[in-house]
Amino acid sequence: MNPEAIKSKEIMQGSAAIAETIKAIAPGVIAVYPITPQTHILEHLARLVADGQLKSKYITVESEFSAASVIFGAASAGVRSYTASASQGLLLMTEVIFNMAGTRLPAVITAVNRSLSPPINIQVDHQDTMTLRDSGIIQIYVESIQEAVDTHIQIFKIAEDREVLLPAMVCMDGWILSHAYEPVTLWRDEAVQEFLPPFDPVFQVDPKNPLTYGALTDDDKITEFKYMVHDALIRSKEKIKKVAGEFRDAFGNYYGDVIEKTYTEDAELILIAMGSMAGTIKAALEKLRAQGKRVGLIKIRSFRPFPDQELRTALAGAKAAVVLDRSFSCSSGGILGGEIKACLYGQGGPQVINYALGIGGREIYPETVLEIVNQSERLVESGKIPPETIFYNLNRELL
Amino acid sequence: MKLNLGGVTEAGRSKQNRTGNWRYFLPVVDQKRCNGCGTCELFCPDSAIEINNKLCLINTFYCKGCGICARECPRSAITMQVERGVAV
């Protein structure tokens, strides 16, 4: 850690740490609509604005559709903009998010992951953000409050880069990260602003120089426009790596680039996960390693852009990959599991075992991980790995 | 011509949008039957017909081939001809 960049070290709630970080980043516009478990972030920012500590334009709106539209408008005017949401709120933003990605407007959304209704449930899973995966938005999933803080600073730089210019999302698990208290290092405003240059837009709405946004495009050019978004998202992978390195140089913290590997070099079985459950898995790995078991973990930080090449390389020596999905696509199964199978198909990599678990806040303990590793070892030995997703601890008595 | 980032263009360029590209059927005027009454000009939803010296002129840059002119012509002087591949 770079001691000169440190503002404070204290035990604080995740939401407060994010709000204090947004203060240091100082977006010109913050769009505000409350939804559990995200509300604490925007409430904390309201206090900072009311106290005169933050000069952002704080715009309260009547729905998440409007919140996303406000940051779209602000970004088109060349202003750095920010909002936060969760669950159904993110779904209501979906139309605008596709629009922002297609129009190549960068803005940042904190997605505090929460299950989707019905039935109503306010606990964590990844179904909300995973449902936005095809939009063109950058999605980075974080493991701890400190990683959430540091990733917010990085992600503005990635999204606003002229070679990227896409909306971006930091996905942090509801409650486990948003409401828990952890020791957090906050960074001095000057250090953050030195790291993060001002947003320099390519286009800017200006009455003196009228522009058309969202013009009609026929079939002779539409594939090419869509391809440009696809291509920009792929190219953003190198920016994520570069900015993670720059952040390490400036502040001292590093969490991997698009993926983070733990004990993977000699591992026969590699678990793959996103978000806070990576921390739980790391605790379980210590026990497994003490027993001499060759098990490792790949934490996916960047789900979009998808780290396909990086996964193929990291998984090359393993017998089996065990993908732990906190969401699923109805009738198809685990979303991450399906994408990892697709990226390995025909490449001679490991077999893939896919679990769906932790839905709607169903707790994932280190013991859960140990049991999944045991089950997976038995499946590999038996040679009977099911092609479909295994719903971990599904209570069939209730069905 | 390279595509603009995000499809952002200078304003006021919708006149340059060749909506004639959407057309599957082309209206063809039999000038012997046409007496230049102007009914088609009034009905055309795209203002793509002009009567000049009693002559009916179709602007193929904008005409989308809807066929309203052919339907409304009191002398049946306009026929819609297949212009590009249509499964019949």
Coordinates of C-alpha atoms in Angstrom, one line a residue:
Chain A
M1 CA 0.0 0.0 0.0
N2 CA 1.3 3.4 -0.9
P3 CA 1.2 5.3 2.5
E4 CA 1.0 8.8 0.8
A5 CA -2.2 7.9 -1.0
I6 CA -4.0 6.9 2.2
K7 CA -6.7 9.1 3.6
S8 CA -7.9 6.9 6.4
K9 CA -8.0 3.3 7.6
E10 CA -11.2 2.3 9.5
I11 CA -13.8 -0.4 10.0
M12 CA -16.7 0.8 7.9
Q13 CA -19.7 -0.4 6.1
G14 CA -19.4 -1.3 2.4
S15 CA -22.0 1.2 1.2
A16 CA -20.3 4.1 3.1
A17 CA -16.9 3.1 1.7
I18 CA -18.3 3.2 -1.9
A19 CA -20.0 6.5 -1.3
E20 CA -16.7 8.0 0.1
T21 CA -14.9 6.7 -3.0
I22 CA -17.5 8.2 -5.4
K23 CA -16.9 11.5 -3.5
A24 CA -13.2 11.2 -4.3
I25 CA -14.0 10.4 -8.0
A26 CA -16.4 13.4 -8.0
P27 CA -18.7 12.7 -10.9
G28 CA -20.5 15.7 -12.3
V29 CA -23.9 14.0 -12.2
I30 CA -25.3 11.4 -9.8
A31 CA -28.7 10.0 -10.6
V32 CA -30.6 8.7 -7.6
Y33 CA -33.4 6.2 -7.1
P34 CA -33.5 3.9 -4.0
I35 CA -33.7 0.1 -3.9
T36 CA -32.6 -2.3 -1.3
P37 CA -29.7 -3.2 -0.8
Q38 CA -28.2 -0.3 -2.6
T39 CA -29.9 2.7 -0.9
H40 CA -27.2 3.3 1.7
I41 CA -24.8 4.3 -1.0
L42 CA -27.0 7.0 -2.4
E43 CA -28.1 8.1 1.1
H44 CA -24.5 8.6 2.1
L45 CA -23.9 10.6 -1.1
A46 CA -26.9 12.8 -0.4
R47 CA -25.4 13.7 3.0
L48 CA -22.0 14.5 1.3
V49 CA -23.8 16.8 -1.2
A50 CA -26.0 18.5 1.4
D51 CA -22.9 19.1 3.6
G52 CA -21.2 20.8 0.6
Q53 CA -18.4 18.2 0.6
L54 CA -19.3 17.0 -2.9
K55 CA -20.2 19.4 -5.7
S56 CA -22.0 16.8 -8.0
K57 CA -25.4 17.6 -9.4
Y58 CA -27.6 15.2 -7.3
I59 CA -30.7 14.3 -9.4
T60 CA -33.5 12.4 -7.8
V61 CA -35.8 10.7 -10.3
E62 CA -39.0 8.7 -10.2
S63 CA -37.7 5.3 -11.5
E64 CA -34.6 3.4 -12.4
F65 CA -35.4 3.9 -16.1
S66 CA -35.1 7.6 -15.5
A67 CA -31.9 7.2 -13.4
A68 CA -30.3 5.4 -16.3
S69 CA -31.6 8.0 -18.7
V70 CA -30.2 10.8 -16.6
I71 CA -26.7 9.3 -16.7
F72 CA -27.1 8.6 -20.5
G73 CA -28.0 12.3 -20.9
A74 CA -25.1 13.5 -18.7
A75 CA -22.6 11.3 -20.5
S76 CA -23.8 12.6 -23.9
A77 CA -23.1 16.1 -22.6
G78 CA -19.6 15.0 -21.8
V79 CA -20.1 14.7 -18.1
R80 CA -18.8 12.0 -15.8
S81 CA -21.9 10.3 -14.4
Y82 CA -22.8 7.7 -11.8
T83 CA -25.7 5.8 -10.3
A84 CA -26.4 2.7 -8.3
S85 CA -29.1 0.0 -8.4
A86 CA -30.0 -3.6 -7.7
S87 CA -32.4 -6.4 -8.7
Q88 CA -35.6 -5.2 -10.5
G89 CA -34.1 -1.7 -10.6
L90 CA -31.3 -3.0 -12.9
L91 CA -33.9 -4.7 -15.1
L92 CA -35.8 -1.5 -15.5
M93 CA -32.5 0.1 -16.6
T94 CA -31.9 -2.5 -19.3
E95 CA -33.3 -0.7 -22.3
V96 CA -31.2 2.3 -21.5
I97 CA -28.1 0.3 -20.8
F98 CA -28.2 -1.3 -24.3
N99 CA -28.7 2.2 -25.7
M100 CA -25.7 3.6 -23.8
A101 CA -23.4 0.8 -25.0
G102 CA -24.6 1.2 -28.6
T103 CA -24.2 4.9 -28.4
R104 CA -20.7 4.4 -26.8
L105 CA -21.4 6.5 -23.8
P106 CA -19.4 5.7 -20.6
A107 CA -21.0 6.0 -17.2
V108 CA -20.6 3.9 -14.1
I109 CA -23.3 1.9 -12.2
T110 CA -22.7 0.2 -8.9
A111 CA -24.8 -3.0 -9.1
V112 CA -25.4 -4.3 -5.6
N113 CA -26.4 -7.9 -6.5
R114 CA -29.8 -9.1 -5.3
S115 CA -32.2 -11.8 -6.4
L116 CA -35.0 -11.1 -8.8
S117 CA -38.7 -11.3 -8.0
P118 CA -41.0 -13.2 -7.8
P119 CA -41.2 -14.3 -5.0
I120 CA -39.7 -11.1 -3.5
N121 CA -36.4 -11.7 -1.9
I122 CA -33.8 -9.1 -1.0
Q123 CA -30.8 -11.4 -0.5
V124 CA -27.9 -11.9 -2.8
D125 CA -27.5 -13.8 -6.0
H126 CA -26.2 -12.8 -9.4
Q127 CA -29.3 -13.1 -11.6
D128 CA -29.9 -9.4 -11.9
T129 CA -26.5 -8.4 -13.4
M130 CA -26.1 -11.7 -15.4
T131 CA -29.3 -10.9 -17.1
L132 CA -27.7 -7.7 -18.5
R133 CA -24.7 -9.7 -20.0
D134 CA -25.6 -9.2 -23.7
S135 CA -25.9 -5.4 -23.5
G136 CA -22.3 -4.4 -24.1
I137 CA -21.7 -3.1 -20.5
I138 CA -18.4 -3.9 -18.8
Q139 CA -19.0 -6.0 -15.6
I140 CA -16.4 -6.5 -12.9
Y141 CA -17.4 -8.7 -9.9
V142 CA -15.6 -8.0 -6.6
E143 CA -14.8 -10.1 -3.6
S144 CA -14.3 -7.7 -0.7
I145 CA -15.2 -4.1 0.2
Q146 CA -11.6 -3.0 -0.4
E147 CA -11.7 -4.5 -3.9
A148 CA -15.0 -2.8 -4.5
V149 CA -13.5 0.6 -3.5
D150 CA -10.4 0.1 -5.6
T151 CA -12.4 -1.3 -8.6
H152 CA -14.6 1.8 -8.7
I153 CA -11.6 4.0 -9.1
Q154 CA -10.3 1.7 -11.9
I155 CA -13.5 1.3 -13.8
F156 CA -14.1 5.0 -14.6
K157 CA -10.7 5.0 -16.2
I158 CA -11.5 1.9 -18.2
A159 CA -15.0 3.0 -19.3
E160 CA -13.9 6.5 -20.3
D161 CA -10.9 5.4 -22.3
R162 CA -11.2 6.6 -25.9
E163 CA -10.5 3.0 -27.2
V164 CA -13.4 1.7 -25.0
L165 CA -16.2 4.2 -24.4
L166 CA -18.7 1.8 -22.9
P167 CA -20.9 1.9 -19.7
A168 CA -19.5 -0.1 -16.9
M169 CA -20.7 -1.8 -13.8
V170 CA -19.0 -2.8 -10.5
C171 CA -21.0 -5.9 -9.2
M172 CA -20.8 -6.3 -5.5
D173 CA -22.8 -8.8 -3.5
G174 CA -25.7 -7.4 -1.6
W175 CA -25.5 -7.4 2.2
I176 CA -22.3 -9.5 2.3
L177 CA -20.4 -6.5 0.8
S178 CA -22.9 -3.6 0.9
H179 CA -23.9 -3.9 4.6
A180 CA -21.0 -5.8 6.2
Y181 CA -18.3 -3.9 8.1
E182 CA -14.7 -4.6 7.1
P183 CA -11.4 -2.7 7.6
V184 CA -11.2 -0.3 4.7
T185 CA -8.5 1.9 3.4
L186 CA -9.9 5.1 1.8
W187 CA -7.7 7.1 -0.6
R188 CA -7.0 10.8 -0.7
D189 CA -9.1 12.7 -3.2
E190 CA -6.0 14.2 -4.7
A191 CA -4.5 10.7 -5.2
V192 CA -7.7 9.5 -6.9
Q193 CA -7.9 12.5 -9.1
E194 CA -4.3 12.2 -10.1
F195 CA -4.9 8.5 -11.1
L196 CA -8.1 9.3 -13.0
P197 CA -7.8 12.0 -15.7
P198 CA -10.9 14.1 -16.5
F199 CA -13.5 12.6 -18.9
D200 CA -12.6 13.8 -22.4
P201 CA -15.6 12.9 -24.6
V202 CA -15.5 12.4 -28.4
F203 CA -18.9 13.9 -28.9
Q204 CA -20.8 16.4 -26.8
V205 CA -24.4 17.6 -27.0
D206 CA -24.2 21.3 -27.7
P207 CA -27.0 23.5 -29.1
K208 CA -24.4 25.4 -31.1
N209 CA -23.2 22.2 -32.8
P210 CA -26.3 20.0 -33.2
L211 CA -25.8 16.2 -33.4
T212 CA -28.1 13.3 -34.1
Y213 CA -28.0 10.5 -31.6
G214 CA -29.7 7.2 -32.2
A215 CA -30.2 7.7 -36.0
L216 CA -31.9 5.0 -38.0
T217 CA -29.5 2.5 -39.6
D218 CA -30.5 -0.1 -42.2
D219 CA -29.4 -3.7 -42.7
D220 CA -26.4 -2.6 -44.8
K221 CA -24.6 -1.1 -41.7
I222 CA -26.3 -2.4 -38.6
T223 CA -24.2 -5.6 -38.3
E224 CA -21.1 -3.4 -38.4
F225 CA -22.3 -1.1 -35.7
K226 CA -23.1 -4.0 -33.4
Y227 CA -19.8 -5.6 -34.2
M228 CA -18.0 -2.3 -33.1
V229 CA -19.6 -2.7 -29.6
H230 CA -18.6 -6.3 -29.5
D231 CA -15.0 -5.4 -30.6
A232 CA -14.7 -2.5 -28.1
L233 CA -15.7 -4.7 -25.3
I234 CA -13.1 -7.3 -26.3
R235 CA -10.5 -4.6 -26.5
S236 CA -11.4 -3.3 -23.1
K237 CA -9.8 -6.5 -21.7
E238 CA -6.4 -5.1 -22.3
K239 CA -7.4 -1.8 -20.6
I240 CA -8.6 -3.7 -17.5
K241 CA -5.3 -5.4 -17.3
K242 CA -3.3 -2.1 -17.9
V243 CA -5.4 -0.1 -15.4
A244 CA -5.1 -2.9 -12.7
G245 CA -1.3 -2.6 -13.1
E246 CA -1.4 1.2 -12.9
F247 CA -3.5 1.0 -9.8
R248 CA -1.0 -1.4 -8.2
D249 CA 1.8 1.0 -9.0
A250 CA -0.1 4.1 -7.6
F251 CA -1.9 2.6 -4.6
G252 CA -0.3 -0.8 -4.0
N253 CA -3.4 -3.1 -4.1
Y254 CA -3.9 -5.7 -6.8
Y255 CA -6.6 -8.4 -7.2
G256 CA -5.6 -10.0 -10.5
D257 CA -6.6 -8.4 -13.8
V258 CA -9.5 -10.1 -15.6
I259 CA -9.1 -13.3 -13.5
E260 CA -7.3 -14.0 -10.2
K261 CA -5.7 -17.4 -9.7
T262 CA -5.2 -19.1 -6.3
Y263 CA -3.3 -22.4 -6.1
T264 CA -4.0 -23.1 -9.7
E265 CA -0.4 -24.1 -10.9
D266 CA -0.5 -27.7 -9.7
A267 CA -4.3 -28.0 -9.2
E268 CA -6.2 -31.1 -10.6
L269 CA -9.5 -29.6 -9.6
I270 CA -10.1 -25.8 -10.2
L271 CA -13.1 -24.1 -8.8
I272 CA -14.4 -21.1 -10.7
A273 CA -16.5 -18.4 -9.0
M274 CA -17.3 -14.7 -8.9
G275 CA -18.0 -12.2 -6.1
S276 CA -17.8 -12.6 -2.4
M277 CA -17.9 -16.4 -2.5
A278 CA -14.4 -16.4 -3.8
G279 CA -13.3 -15.3 -0.2
T280 CA -15.2 -18.3 1.3
I281 CA -13.6 -20.6 -1.2
K282 CA -10.1 -19.3 -0.3
A283 CA -10.8 -20.2 3.3
A284 CA -11.8 -23.7 2.3
L285 CA -8.8 -24.1 0.1
E286 CA -6.5 -23.6 3.1
K287 CA -8.1 -26.7 4.7
L288 CA -8.0 -28.7 1.4
R289 CA -4.3 -27.8 0.8
A290 CA -3.5 -28.8 4.4
Q291 CA -5.0 -32.2 3.5
G292 CA -2.8 -32.4 0.5
K293 CA -5.6 -32.0 -2.0
R294 CA -4.6 -30.3 -5.3
V295 CA -7.5 -27.9 -5.6
G296 CA -7.3 -24.3 -6.8
L297 CA -9.6 -21.3 -7.6
I298 CA -10.0 -19.0 -10.5
K299 CA -11.9 -15.9 -9.5
I300 CA -13.5 -14.2 -12.5
R301 CA -13.2 -10.4 -12.0
S302 CA -14.2 -9.4 -15.5
F303 CA -17.2 -11.4 -16.7
R304 CA -17.8 -8.8 -19.5
P305 CA -15.4 -8.7 -21.3
F306 CA -15.3 -12.5 -21.0
P307 CA -11.8 -13.8 -20.2
D308 CA -11.9 -16.8 -22.6
Q309 CA -8.3 -17.0 -23.6
E310 CA -7.1 -16.4 -20.0
L311 CA -9.4 -19.2 -18.8
R312 CA -8.2 -21.6 -21.4
T313 CA -4.6 -21.0 -20.4
A314 CA -5.2 -21.1 -16.6
L315 CA -7.3 -24.4 -16.9
A316 CA -4.9 -26.2 -19.3
G317 CA -3.4 -28.5 -16.8
A318 CA -6.5 -29.3 -14.7
K319 CA -8.5 -32.5 -14.8
A320 CA -11.8 -30.8 -14.0
A321 CA -13.2 -27.3 -13.6
V322 CA -16.0 -26.8 -11.1
V323 CA -18.0 -23.8 -12.0
L324 CA -20.1 -22.3 -9.2
D325 CA -22.9 -20.2 -10.6
R326 CA -25.0 -17.8 -8.5
S327 CA -27.5 -17.5 -11.3
F328 CA -29.0 -19.6 -14.1
S329 CA -30.8 -19.3 -17.4
C330 CA -34.1 -21.2 -17.2
S331 CA -33.9 -24.5 -19.1
S332 CA -30.3 -24.0 -20.0
G333 CA -28.7 -23.9 -16.6
G334 CA -25.8 -22.0 -15.0
I335 CA -24.8 -19.0 -17.1
L336 CA -21.1 -19.0 -16.2
G337 CA -21.0 -22.8 -16.5
G338 CA -22.5 -22.7 -20.0
E339 CA -20.1 -19.9 -21.2
I340 CA -17.0 -21.8 -19.8
K341 CA -18.1 -25.0 -21.5
A342 CA -18.4 -23.0 -24.8
C343 CA -15.0 -21.4 -24.4
L344 CA -13.3 -24.8 -23.7
Y345 CA -15.2 -26.9 -26.3
G346 CA -12.9 -28.6 -28.8
Q347 CA -9.8 -27.0 -27.1
G348 CA -8.8 -30.2 -25.1
G349 CA -9.2 -28.6 -21.7
P350 CA -10.7 -30.0 -18.5
Q351 CA -14.1 -31.5 -18.0
V352 CA -16.6 -29.1 -16.6
I353 CA -18.9 -29.7 -13.6
N354 CA -21.4 -26.9 -13.0
Y355 CA -23.3 -26.1 -9.8
A356 CA -26.0 -23.5 -9.2
L357 CA -26.0 -22.4 -5.6
G358 CA -26.4 -19.5 -3.3
I359 CA -29.6 -18.3 -4.9
G360 CA -31.6 -15.7 -3.1
G361 CA -29.1 -15.6 -0.2
R362 CA -28.8 -19.3 0.5
E363 CA -25.6 -19.3 2.5
I364 CA -22.4 -20.6 1.1
Y365 CA -20.1 -21.7 3.9
P366 CA -16.6 -23.1 3.7
E367 CA -18.2 -26.4 4.5
T368 CA -20.4 -26.0 1.4
V369 CA -17.3 -25.7 -0.7
L370 CA -15.6 -28.7 1.0
E371 CA -18.7 -30.8 0.2
I372 CA -18.8 -29.6 -3.4
V373 CA -15.2 -30.5 -3.8
N374 CA -15.8 -34.0 -2.4
Q375 CA -18.8 -34.5 -4.7
S376 CA -16.8 -33.3 -7.7
E377 CA -13.9 -35.6 -6.9
R378 CA -16.3 -38.6 -6.8
L379 CA -17.9 -37.5 -10.1
V380 CA -14.5 -37.2 -11.8
E381 CA -13.5 -40.7 -10.5
S382 CA -16.8 -42.3 -11.6
G383 CA -16.5 -40.7 -15.1
K384 CA -20.1 -39.8 -14.8
I385 CA -20.1 -36.0 -14.9
P386 CA -23.6 -34.8 -15.8
P387 CA -23.8 -32.5 -18.8
E388 CA -26.5 -30.4 -17.1
T389 CA -26.2 -28.0 -14.1
I390 CA -26.4 -29.6 -10.6
F391 CA -28.7 -27.6 -8.3
Y392 CA -26.8 -27.9 -5.1
N393 CA -28.9 -29.0 -2.1
L394 CA -32.2 -28.6 -4.0
N395 CA -34.9 -29.7 -1.6
R396 CA -37.0 -32.0 -3.7
E397 CA -39.5 -32.5 -0.9
L398 CA -40.7 -29.0 -1.5
L399 CA -41.3 -29.6 -5.2
Chain B
M1 CA -16.7 5.6 -45.5
K2 CA -16.0 4.5 -41.9
L3 CA -18.9 4.3 -39.5
N4 CA -19.1 7.0 -36.8
L5 CA -18.6 5.9 -33.2
G6 CA -22.0 5.1 -31.6
G7 CA -23.9 6.1 -34.7
V8 CA -23.6 9.8 -33.7
T9 CA -23.8 12.1 -36.8
E10 CA -24.2 15.8 -37.5
A11 CA -27.9 16.9 -37.2
G12 CA -30.4 17.5 -39.9
R13 CA -29.3 14.7 -42.3
S14 CA -32.5 12.7 -42.5
K15 CA -33.0 13.9 -46.1
Q16 CA -29.9 11.9 -47.0
N17 CA -31.6 8.7 -45.8
R18 CA -32.4 6.7 -48.9
T19 CA -35.7 5.2 -47.8
G20 CA -36.0 3.9 -51.4
N21 CA -33.7 1.0 -50.2
W22 CA -36.7 -0.4 -48.2
R23 CA -38.7 -1.0 -51.5
Y24 CA -39.7 -4.4 -52.8
F25 CA -42.3 -3.1 -55.3
L26 CA -41.7 -0.3 -57.7
P27 CA -44.7 1.8 -59.0
V28 CA -44.5 2.1 -62.8
V29 CA -46.7 4.7 -64.5
D30 CA -48.3 4.1 -67.9
Q31 CA -48.1 7.7 -69.2
K32 CA -50.6 6.9 -71.9
R33 CA -53.3 6.2 -69.3
C34 CA -52.3 8.9 -66.9
N35 CA -54.0 12.3 -67.3
G36 CA -52.0 14.0 -64.5
C37 CA -55.0 14.4 -62.2
G38 CA -52.7 14.4 -59.1
T39 CA -54.6 11.9 -56.9
C40 CA -51.5 9.8 -56.4
E41 CA -49.5 12.9 -55.4
L42 CA -52.1 13.7 -52.7
F43 CA -52.2 10.2 -51.3
C44 CA -48.5 9.4 -51.3
P45 CA -47.5 9.2 -47.6
D46 CA -43.8 10.0 -48.4
S47 CA -44.3 13.0 -50.7
A48 CA -42.4 10.9 -53.3
I49 CA -44.7 11.8 -56.3
E50 CA -44.6 15.0 -58.2
I51 CA -47.0 16.0 -61.1
N52 CA -45.1 18.2 -63.5
N53 CA -46.7 19.4 -66.7
K54 CA -49.4 16.7 -66.3
L55 CA -46.6 14.1 -66.0
C56 CA -46.5 11.8 -63.0
L57 CA -42.9 11.5 -61.7
I58 CA -41.9 9.0 -58.9
N59 CA -39.0 9.9 -56.7
T60 CA -37.3 6.5 -56.3
F61 CA -34.8 7.9 -53.7
Y62 CA -37.6 8.1 -51.1
C63 CA -40.5 5.9 -52.5
K64 CA -40.9 2.9 -50.1
G65 CA -43.1 1.0 -52.6
C66 CA -46.2 1.0 -50.4
G67 CA -48.6 0.8 -53.4
I68 CA -51.2 3.4 -52.2
C69 CA -50.7 5.4 -55.5
A70 CA -51.6 2.3 -57.6
R71 CA -54.6 1.5 -55.4
E72 CA -55.9 5.1 -55.6
C73 CA -55.3 5.9 -59.2
P74 CA -58.8 6.4 -60.8
R75 CA -57.5 5.4 -64.3
S76 CA -55.4 2.4 -63.1
A77 CA -52.4 3.9 -64.7
I78 CA -49.9 2.7 -62.0
T79 CA -48.9 -0.9 -61.6
M80 CA -46.6 -2.3 -58.8
Q81 CA -43.7 -4.3 -60.3
V82 CA -41.5 -6.7 -58.2
E83 CA -38.2 -4.9 -57.9
R84 CA -36.2 -7.3 -55.8
G85 CA -36.5 -10.9 -54.7
V86 CA -39.9 -11.7 -53.1
A87 CA -41.1 -15.3 -52.4
V88 CA -44.4 -15.6 -54.2

